[in-house]
Structure formats: structure tokens, C-alpha cells
Coordinates of N, CA, C and O in Angstrom, one line a residue:
X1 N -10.0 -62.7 -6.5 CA -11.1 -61.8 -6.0 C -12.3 -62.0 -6.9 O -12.1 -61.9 -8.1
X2 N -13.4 -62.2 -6.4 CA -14.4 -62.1 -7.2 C -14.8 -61.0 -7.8 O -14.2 -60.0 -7.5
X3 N -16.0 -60.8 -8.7 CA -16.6 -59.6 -9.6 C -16.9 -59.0 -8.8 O -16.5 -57.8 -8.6
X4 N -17.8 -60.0 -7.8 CA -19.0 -58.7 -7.0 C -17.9 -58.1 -5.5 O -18.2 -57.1 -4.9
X5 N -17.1 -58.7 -5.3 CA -15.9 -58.0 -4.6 C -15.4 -57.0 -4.8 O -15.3 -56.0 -4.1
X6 N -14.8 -57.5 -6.4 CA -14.3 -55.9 -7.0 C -15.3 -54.7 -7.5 O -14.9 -53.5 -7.6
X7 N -16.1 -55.0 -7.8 CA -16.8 -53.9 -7.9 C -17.4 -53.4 -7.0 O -17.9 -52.3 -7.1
X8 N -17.5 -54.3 -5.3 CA -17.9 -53.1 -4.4 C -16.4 -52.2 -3.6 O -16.5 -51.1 -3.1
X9 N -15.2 -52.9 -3.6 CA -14.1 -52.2 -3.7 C -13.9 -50.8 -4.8 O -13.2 -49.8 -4.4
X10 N -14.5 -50.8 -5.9 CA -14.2 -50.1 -6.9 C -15.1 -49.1 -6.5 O -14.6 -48.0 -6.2
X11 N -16.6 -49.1 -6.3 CA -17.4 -48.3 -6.1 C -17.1 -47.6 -4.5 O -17.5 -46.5 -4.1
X12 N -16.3 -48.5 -3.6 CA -16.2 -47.5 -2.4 C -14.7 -46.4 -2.6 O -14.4 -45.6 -1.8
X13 N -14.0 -46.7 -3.7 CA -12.9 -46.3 -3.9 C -13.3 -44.9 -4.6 O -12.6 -43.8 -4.6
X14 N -14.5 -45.3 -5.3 CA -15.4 -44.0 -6.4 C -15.9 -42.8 -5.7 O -15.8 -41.5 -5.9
X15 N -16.5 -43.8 -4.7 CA -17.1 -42.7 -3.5 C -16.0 -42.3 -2.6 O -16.1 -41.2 -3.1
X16 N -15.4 -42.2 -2.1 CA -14.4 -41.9 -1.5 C -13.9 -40.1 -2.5 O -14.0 -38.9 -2.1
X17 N -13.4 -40.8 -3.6 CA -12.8 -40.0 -4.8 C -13.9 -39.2 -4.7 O -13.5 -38.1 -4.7
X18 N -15.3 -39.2 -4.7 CA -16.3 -38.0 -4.6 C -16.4 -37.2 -3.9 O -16.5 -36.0 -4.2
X19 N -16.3 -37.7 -2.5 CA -16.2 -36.9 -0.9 C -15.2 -36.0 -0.9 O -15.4 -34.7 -0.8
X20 N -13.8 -37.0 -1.2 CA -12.9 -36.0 -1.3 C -12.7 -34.5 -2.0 O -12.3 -33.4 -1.5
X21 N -13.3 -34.8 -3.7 CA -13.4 -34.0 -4.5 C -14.6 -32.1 -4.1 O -14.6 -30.9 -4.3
X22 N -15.5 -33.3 -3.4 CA -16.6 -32.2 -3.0 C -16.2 -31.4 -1.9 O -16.6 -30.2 -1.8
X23 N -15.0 -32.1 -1.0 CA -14.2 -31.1 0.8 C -13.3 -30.4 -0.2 O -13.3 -29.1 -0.1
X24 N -12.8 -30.8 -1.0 CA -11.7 -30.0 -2.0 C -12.1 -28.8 -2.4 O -11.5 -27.7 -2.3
X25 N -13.5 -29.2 -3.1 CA -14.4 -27.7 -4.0 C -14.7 -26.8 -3.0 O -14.7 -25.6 -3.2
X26 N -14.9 -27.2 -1.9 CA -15.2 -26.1 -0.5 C -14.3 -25.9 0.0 O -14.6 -25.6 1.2
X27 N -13.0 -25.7 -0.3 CA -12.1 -25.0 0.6 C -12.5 -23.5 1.0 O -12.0 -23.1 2.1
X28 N -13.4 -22.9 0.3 CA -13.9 -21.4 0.5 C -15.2 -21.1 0.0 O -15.3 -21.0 -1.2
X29 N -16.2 -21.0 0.8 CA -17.1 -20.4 0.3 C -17.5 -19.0 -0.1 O -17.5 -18.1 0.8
X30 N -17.8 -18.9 -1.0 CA -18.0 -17.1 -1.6 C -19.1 -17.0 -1.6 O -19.9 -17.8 -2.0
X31 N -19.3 -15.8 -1.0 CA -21.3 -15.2 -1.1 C -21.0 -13.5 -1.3 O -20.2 -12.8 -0.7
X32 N -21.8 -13.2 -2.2 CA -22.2 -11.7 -2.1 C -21.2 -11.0 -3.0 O -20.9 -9.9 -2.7
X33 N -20.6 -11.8 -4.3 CA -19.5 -11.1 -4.6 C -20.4 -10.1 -5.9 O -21.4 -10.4 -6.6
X34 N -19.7 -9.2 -5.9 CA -19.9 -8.0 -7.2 C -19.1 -7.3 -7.4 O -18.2 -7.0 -6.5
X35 N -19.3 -6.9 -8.6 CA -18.1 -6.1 -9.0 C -18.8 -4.3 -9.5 O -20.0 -4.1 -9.7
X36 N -17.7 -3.4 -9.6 CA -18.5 -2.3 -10.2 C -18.5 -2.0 -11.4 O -17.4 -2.3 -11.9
X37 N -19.4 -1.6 -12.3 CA -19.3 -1.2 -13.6 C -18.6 0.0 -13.9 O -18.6 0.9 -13.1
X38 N -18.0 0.2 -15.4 CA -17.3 1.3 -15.6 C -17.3 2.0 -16.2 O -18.4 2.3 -15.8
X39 N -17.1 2.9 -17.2 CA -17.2 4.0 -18.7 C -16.5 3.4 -19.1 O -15.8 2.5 -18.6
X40 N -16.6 3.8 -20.8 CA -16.1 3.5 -21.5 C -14.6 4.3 -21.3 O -14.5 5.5 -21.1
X41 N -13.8 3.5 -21.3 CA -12.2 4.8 -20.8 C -11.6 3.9 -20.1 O -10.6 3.3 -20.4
X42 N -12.7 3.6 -18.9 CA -12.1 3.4 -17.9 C -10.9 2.3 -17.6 O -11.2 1.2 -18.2
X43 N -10.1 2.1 -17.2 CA -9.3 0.5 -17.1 C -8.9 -0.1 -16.0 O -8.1 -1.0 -15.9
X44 N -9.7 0.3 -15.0 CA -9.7 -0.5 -13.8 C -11.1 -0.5 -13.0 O -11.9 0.4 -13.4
X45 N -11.3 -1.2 -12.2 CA -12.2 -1.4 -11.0 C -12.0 -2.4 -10.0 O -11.0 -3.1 -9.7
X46 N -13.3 -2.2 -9.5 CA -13.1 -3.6 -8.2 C -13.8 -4.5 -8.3 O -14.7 -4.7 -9.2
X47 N -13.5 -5.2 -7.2 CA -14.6 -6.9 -6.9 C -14.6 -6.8 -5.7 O -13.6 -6.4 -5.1
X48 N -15.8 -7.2 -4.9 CA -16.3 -7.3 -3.4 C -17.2 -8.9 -3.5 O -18.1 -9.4 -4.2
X49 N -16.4 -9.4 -2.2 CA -17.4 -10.7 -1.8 C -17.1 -10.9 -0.3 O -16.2 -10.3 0.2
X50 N -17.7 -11.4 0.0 CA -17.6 -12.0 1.0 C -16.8 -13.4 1.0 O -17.5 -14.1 0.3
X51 N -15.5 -14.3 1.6 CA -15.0 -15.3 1.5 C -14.9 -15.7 2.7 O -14.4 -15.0 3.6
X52 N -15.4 -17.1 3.1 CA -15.2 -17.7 4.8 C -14.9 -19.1 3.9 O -15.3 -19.6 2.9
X53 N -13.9 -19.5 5.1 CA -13.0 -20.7 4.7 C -12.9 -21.8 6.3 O -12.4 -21.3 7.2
X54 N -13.2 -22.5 6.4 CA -14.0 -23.8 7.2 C -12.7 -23.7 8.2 O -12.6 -23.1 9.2
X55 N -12.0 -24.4 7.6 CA -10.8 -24.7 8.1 C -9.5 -23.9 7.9 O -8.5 -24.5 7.9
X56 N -9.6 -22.6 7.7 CA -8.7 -21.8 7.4 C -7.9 -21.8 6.0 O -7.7 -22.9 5.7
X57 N -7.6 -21.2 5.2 CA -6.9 -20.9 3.8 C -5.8 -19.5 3.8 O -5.3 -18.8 4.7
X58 N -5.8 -19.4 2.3 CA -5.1 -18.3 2.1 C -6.0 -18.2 0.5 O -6.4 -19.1 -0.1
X59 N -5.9 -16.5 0.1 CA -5.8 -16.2 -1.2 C -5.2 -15.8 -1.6 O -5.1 -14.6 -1.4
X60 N -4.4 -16.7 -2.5 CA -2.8 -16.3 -3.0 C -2.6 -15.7 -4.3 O -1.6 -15.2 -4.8
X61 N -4.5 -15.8 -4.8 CA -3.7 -14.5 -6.5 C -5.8 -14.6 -6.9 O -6.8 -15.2 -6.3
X62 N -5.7 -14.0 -7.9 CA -6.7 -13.8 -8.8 C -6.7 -13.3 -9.9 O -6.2 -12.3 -10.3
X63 N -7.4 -14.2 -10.6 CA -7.2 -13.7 -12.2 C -8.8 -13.9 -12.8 O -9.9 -14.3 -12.3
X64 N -8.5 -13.3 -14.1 CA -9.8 -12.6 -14.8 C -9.4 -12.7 -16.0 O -8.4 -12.1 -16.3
X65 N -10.7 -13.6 -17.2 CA -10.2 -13.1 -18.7 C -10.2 -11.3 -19.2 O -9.5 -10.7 -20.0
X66 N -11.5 -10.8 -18.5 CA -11.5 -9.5 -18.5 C -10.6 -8.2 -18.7 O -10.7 -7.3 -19.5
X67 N -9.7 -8.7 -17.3 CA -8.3 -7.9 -17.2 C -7.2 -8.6 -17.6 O -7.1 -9.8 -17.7
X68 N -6.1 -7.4 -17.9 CA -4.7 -7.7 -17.9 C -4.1 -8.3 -16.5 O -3.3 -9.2 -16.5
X69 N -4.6 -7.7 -15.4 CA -4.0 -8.2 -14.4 C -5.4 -8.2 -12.8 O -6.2 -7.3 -12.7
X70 N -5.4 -9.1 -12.0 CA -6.1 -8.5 -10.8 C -5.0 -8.8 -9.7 O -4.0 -9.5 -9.8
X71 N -5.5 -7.8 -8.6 CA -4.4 -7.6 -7.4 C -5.4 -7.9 -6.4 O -6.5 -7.4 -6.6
X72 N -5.2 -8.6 -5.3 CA -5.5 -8.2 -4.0 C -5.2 -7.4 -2.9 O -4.2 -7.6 -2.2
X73 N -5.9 -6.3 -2.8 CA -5.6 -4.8 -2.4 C -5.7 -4.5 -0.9 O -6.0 -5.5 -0.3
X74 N -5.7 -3.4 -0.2 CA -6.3 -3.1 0.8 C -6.0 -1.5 1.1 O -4.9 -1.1 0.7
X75 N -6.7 -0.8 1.7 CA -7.2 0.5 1.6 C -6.5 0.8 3.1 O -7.2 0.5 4.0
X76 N -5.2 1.4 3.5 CA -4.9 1.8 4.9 C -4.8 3.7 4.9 O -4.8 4.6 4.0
X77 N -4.9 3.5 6.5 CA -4.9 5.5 6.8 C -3.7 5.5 7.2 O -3.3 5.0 8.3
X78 N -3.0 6.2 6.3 CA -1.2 6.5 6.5 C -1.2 7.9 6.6 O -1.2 8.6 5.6
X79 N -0.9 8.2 8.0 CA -0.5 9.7 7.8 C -1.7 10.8 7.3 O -1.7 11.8 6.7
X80 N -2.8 10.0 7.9 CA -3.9 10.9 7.5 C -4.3 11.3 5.7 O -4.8 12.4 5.3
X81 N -4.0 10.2 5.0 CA -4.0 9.7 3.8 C -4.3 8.4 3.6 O -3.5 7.6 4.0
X82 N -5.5 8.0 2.9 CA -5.8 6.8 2.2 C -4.9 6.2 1.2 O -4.8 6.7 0.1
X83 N -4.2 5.0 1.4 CA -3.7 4.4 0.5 C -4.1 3.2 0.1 O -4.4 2.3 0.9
X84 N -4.0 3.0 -1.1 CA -4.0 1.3 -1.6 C -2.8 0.8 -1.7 O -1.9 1.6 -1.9
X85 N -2.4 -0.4 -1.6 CA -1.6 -1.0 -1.5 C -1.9 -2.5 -2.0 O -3.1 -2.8 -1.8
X86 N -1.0 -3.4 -2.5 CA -1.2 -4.6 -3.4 C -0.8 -5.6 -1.9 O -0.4 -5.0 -0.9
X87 N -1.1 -6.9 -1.9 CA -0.9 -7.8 -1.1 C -0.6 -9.1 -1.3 O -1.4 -9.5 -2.2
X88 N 0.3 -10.1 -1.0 CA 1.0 -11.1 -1.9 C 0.0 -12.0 -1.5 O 0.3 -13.1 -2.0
X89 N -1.0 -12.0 -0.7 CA -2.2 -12.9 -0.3 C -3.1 -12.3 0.7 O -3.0 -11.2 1.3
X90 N -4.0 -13.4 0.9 CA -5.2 -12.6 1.9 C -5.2 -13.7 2.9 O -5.5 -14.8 2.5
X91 N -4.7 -13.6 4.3 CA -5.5 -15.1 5.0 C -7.0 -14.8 4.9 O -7.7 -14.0 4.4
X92 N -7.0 -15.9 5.7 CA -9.3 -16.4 5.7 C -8.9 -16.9 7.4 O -7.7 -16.9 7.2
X93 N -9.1 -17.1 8.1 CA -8.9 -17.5 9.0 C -10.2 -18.4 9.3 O -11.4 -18.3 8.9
X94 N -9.4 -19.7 10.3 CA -10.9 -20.7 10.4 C -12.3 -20.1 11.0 O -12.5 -19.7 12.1
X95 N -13.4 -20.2 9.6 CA -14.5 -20.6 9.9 C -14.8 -18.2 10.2 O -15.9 -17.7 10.4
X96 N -14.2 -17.9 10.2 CA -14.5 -16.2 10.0 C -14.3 -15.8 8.5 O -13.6 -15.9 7.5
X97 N -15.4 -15.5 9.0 CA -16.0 -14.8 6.9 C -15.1 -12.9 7.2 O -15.0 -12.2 8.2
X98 N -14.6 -13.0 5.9 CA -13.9 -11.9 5.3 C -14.5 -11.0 4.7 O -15.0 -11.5 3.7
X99 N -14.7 -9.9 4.8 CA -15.3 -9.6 3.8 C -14.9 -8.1 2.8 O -14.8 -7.0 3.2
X100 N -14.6 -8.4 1.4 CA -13.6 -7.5 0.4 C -15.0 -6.2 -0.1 O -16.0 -6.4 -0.9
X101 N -14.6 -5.2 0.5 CA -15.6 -4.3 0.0 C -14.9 -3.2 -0.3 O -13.6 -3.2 -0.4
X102 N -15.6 -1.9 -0.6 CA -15.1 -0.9 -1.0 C -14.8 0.2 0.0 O -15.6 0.7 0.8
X103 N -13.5 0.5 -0.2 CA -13.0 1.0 0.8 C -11.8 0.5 1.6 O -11.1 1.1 2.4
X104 N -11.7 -1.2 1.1 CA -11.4 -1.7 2.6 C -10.3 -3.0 1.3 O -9.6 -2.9 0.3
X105 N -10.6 -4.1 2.1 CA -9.6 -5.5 1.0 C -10.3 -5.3 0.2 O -11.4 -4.7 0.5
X106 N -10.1 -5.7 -1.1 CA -10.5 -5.7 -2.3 C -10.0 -6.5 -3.4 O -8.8 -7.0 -3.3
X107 N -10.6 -6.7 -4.5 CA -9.6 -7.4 -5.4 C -10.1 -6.0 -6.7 O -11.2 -5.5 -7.0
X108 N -8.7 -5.9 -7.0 CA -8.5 -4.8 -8.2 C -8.2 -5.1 -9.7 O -7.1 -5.7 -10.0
X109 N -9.3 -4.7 -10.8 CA -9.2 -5.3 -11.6 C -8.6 -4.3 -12.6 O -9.4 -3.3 -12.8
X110 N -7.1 -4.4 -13.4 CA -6.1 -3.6 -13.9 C -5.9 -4.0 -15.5 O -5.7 -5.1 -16.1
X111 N -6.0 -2.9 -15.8 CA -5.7 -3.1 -18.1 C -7.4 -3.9 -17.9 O -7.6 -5.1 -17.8
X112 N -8.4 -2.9 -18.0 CA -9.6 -4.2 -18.1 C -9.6 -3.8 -19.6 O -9.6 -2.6 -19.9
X113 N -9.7 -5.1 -20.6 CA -9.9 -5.3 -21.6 C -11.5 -4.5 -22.4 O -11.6 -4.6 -23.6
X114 N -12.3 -3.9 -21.9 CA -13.7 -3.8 -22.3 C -14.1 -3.4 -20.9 O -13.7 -3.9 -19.8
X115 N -15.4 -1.9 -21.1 CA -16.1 -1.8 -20.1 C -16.9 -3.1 -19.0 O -17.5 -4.1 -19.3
X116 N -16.6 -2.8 -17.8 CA -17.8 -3.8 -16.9 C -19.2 -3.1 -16.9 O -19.5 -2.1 -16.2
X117 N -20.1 -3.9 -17.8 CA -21.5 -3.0 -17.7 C -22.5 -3.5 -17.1 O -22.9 -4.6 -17.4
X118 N -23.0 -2.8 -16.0 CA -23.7 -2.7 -15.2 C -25.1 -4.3 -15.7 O -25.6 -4.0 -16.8
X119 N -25.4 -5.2 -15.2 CA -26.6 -6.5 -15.5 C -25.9 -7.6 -16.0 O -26.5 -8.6 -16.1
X120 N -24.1 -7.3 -16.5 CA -23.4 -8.2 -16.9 C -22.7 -9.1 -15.9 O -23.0 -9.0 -14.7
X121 N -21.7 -10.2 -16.4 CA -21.4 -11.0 -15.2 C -19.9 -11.0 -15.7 O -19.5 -11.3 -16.8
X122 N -18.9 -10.7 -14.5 CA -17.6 -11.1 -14.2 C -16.9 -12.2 -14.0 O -16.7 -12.5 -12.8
X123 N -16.3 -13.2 -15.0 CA -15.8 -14.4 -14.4 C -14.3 -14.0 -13.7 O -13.3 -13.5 -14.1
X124 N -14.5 -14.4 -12.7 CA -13.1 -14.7 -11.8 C -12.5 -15.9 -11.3 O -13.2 -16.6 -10.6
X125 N -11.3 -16.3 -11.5 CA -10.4 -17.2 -10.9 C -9.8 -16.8 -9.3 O -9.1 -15.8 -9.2
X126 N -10.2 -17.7 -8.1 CA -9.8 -17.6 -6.6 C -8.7 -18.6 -6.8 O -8.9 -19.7 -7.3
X127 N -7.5 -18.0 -6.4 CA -6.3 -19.3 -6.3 C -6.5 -19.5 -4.9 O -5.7 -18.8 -4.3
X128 N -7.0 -20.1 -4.4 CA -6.9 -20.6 -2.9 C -6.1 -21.8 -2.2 O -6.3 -22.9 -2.5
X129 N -5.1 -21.5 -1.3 CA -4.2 -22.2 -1.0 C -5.0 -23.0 0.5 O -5.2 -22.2 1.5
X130 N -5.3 -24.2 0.6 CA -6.0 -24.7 1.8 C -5.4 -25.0 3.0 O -4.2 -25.3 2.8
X131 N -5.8 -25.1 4.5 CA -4.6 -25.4 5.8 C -3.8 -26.5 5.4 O -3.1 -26.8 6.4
X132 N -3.7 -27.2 4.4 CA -3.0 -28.5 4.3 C -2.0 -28.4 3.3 O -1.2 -29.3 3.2
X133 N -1.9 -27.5 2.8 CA -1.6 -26.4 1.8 C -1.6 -26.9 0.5 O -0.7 -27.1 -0.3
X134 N -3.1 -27.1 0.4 CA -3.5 -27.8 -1.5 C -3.9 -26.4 -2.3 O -4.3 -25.4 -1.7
X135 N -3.7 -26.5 -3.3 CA -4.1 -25.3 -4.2 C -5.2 -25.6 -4.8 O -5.2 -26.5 -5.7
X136 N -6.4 -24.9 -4.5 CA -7.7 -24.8 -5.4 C -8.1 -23.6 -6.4 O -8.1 -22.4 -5.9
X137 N -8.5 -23.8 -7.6 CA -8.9 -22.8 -7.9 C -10.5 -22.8 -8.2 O -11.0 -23.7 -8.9
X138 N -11.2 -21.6 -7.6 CA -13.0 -21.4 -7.7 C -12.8 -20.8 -8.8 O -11.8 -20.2 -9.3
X139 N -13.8 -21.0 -9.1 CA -14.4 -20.1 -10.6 C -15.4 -19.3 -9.7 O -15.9 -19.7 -8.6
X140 N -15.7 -18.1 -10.3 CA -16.6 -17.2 -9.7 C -17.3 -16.5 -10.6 O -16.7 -15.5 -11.1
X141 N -18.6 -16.7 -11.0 CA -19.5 -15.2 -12.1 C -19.8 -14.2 -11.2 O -20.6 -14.5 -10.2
X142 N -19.2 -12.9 -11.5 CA -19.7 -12.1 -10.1 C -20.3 -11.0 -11.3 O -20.0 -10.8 -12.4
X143 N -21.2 -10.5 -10.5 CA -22.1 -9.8 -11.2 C -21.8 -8.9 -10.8 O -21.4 -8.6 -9.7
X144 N -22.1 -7.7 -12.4 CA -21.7 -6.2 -12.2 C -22.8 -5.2 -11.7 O -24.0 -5.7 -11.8
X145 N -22.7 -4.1 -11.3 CA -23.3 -3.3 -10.8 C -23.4 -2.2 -10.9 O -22.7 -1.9 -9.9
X146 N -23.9 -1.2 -11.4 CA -23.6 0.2 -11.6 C -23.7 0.7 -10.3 O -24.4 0.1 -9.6
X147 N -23.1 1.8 -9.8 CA -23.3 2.4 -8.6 C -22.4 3.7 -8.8 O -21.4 4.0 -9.4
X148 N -23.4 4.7 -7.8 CA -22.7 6.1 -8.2 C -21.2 6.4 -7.5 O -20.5 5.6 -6.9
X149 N -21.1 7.6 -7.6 CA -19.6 7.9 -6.8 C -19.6 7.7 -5.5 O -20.3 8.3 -4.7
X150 N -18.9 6.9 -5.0 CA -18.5 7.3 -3.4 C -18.9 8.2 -2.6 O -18.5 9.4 -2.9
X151 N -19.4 8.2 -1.8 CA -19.7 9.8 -0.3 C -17.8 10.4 -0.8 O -17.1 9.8 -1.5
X152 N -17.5 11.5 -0.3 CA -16.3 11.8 0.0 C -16.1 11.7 1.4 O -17.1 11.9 2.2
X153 N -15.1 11.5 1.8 CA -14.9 11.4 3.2 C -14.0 12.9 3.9 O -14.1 13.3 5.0
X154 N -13.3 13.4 2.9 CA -12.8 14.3 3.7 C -11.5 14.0 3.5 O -10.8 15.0 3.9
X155 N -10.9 13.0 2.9 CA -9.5 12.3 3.5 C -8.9 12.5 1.9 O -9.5 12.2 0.8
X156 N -7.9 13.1 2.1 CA -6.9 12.5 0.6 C -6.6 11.2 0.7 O -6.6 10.5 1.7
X157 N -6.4 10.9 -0.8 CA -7.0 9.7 -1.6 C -5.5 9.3 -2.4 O -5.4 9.7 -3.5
X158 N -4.5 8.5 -1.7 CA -3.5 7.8 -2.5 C -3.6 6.7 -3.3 O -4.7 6.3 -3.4
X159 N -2.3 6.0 -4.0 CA -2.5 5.1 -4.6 C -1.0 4.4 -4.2 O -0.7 3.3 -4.6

């Protein structure tokens, strides 16, 4: 084989390896994520984003140097009682944006190491499992936010 053979073999083998790398990094797109800020005390909070996934996914965990631990949560009316509850993943279903807010899915951030203060930035790990079922992990800076208490709704408040 010649040079100029092999090197346009090599370079379409490069490219290839780029495309691929780039459909990989997009298994999920994240928009609008933040998190809340907390007192000094405090050892938990949340994270909200929005996640839409092209071709369908799962999120199978999340982690944070911040916290000891993060959960993916969701907020149900049981018995005329709010509860949270933990979840061993989240689907994304094809090409429908999800969206984790307060009140509702969430990701729960537990043993947080140091206040989240409000103009600061949250790094987060997305373990995303893709329709093919490849495992990616996003990195995410989600930015903190102060925000006051909740409306009350009326409803007792489980955990």
C-alpha cells in the first residue's frame, strides 16, 4: 500500500473515530439545569434540568464531588401525602425532554460536604445509559441559586 493510501485510510478511520465520539457525547442533552443553595447546617438539596435524549436513554445514577451521595428522586401524592421516594433510574424517552424540578423528579443531593452558595457552580456526573445500551458519563456545572421557601400547598410533606 502506498503512503498517500495509507494516510487517506488513516485520516478517514480518524474521522470516523470523531463522528462517532461526537453521537456518543450527545446521548442527552441538558439545558436549564440549577441547583438550590443552602445554610450553613444544611446537608441536602436539589438539582433541576431539563434532559431530552434523541434516541431514547436511561439515567442510571448521579454523582457529585460536593455530596456524599446523589439520588434520583420523585415527589408522589400517596394518600393525600407528599412523598419522596428514591429511583434506580430515570427513562428519557425518544426525542421528549424531561424535565427534573421542584416538586416533581429530581436529583437529591445528600451528606453535602459544604454549603451550595447561591452565584456558585455545581459540578455533576450524568451516568447515562444509551438505546444501544452504551454507558456515558456528562459532566455538568450547574449553577446555584438562592431562592426563598416554597408556596405551602396545604398537603403534608413525607419523606
Amino acid at each position: 500500500m502506498s503512503l498517500m493510501k495509507m494516510i487517506r485510510v488513516l485520516a478517514l478511520l480518524l474521522a470516523g473515530w470523531g463522528v462517532m465520539n461526537a453521537a456518543h457525547a450527545q446521548v442527552v442533552r441538558v439545558e436549564d439545569a440549577w441547583a438550590r443553595a443552602t445554610v450553613p447546617g444544611q446537608a441536602s438539596s436539589g438539582a433541576f434540568m431539563k434532559l431530552t435524549a434523541a434516541h431514547g436513554a436511561r439515567l442510571e445514577a448521579v454523582n457529585s464531588p460536593a455530596a456524599g451521595a446523589a439520588e434520583i428522586h420523585e415527589m408522589v401524592l400517596q394518600d393525600n401525602v407528599m412523598r419522596m421516594r428514591p429511583l434506580v433510574a430515570l427513562e428519557l424517552p425518544p426525542g421528549r425532554t424531561v424535565e427534573l424540578k421542584p416538586g416533581g423528579l429530581h436529583v437529591m443531593l445528600l451528606e453535602l460536604k459544604a454549603p451550595l452558595v447561591a452565584g456558585s457552580t455545581l459540578p455533576l456526573e450524568l451516568q447515562v445509559r444509551d438505546a444501544a445500551g452504551a454507558l456515558s458519563r456528562v459532566a455538568v456545572q450547574v449553577p446555584v441559586r438562592a431562592l426563598g421557601a416554597p408556596a405551602s400547598s396545604g398537603m403534608k410533606h413525607g419523606h
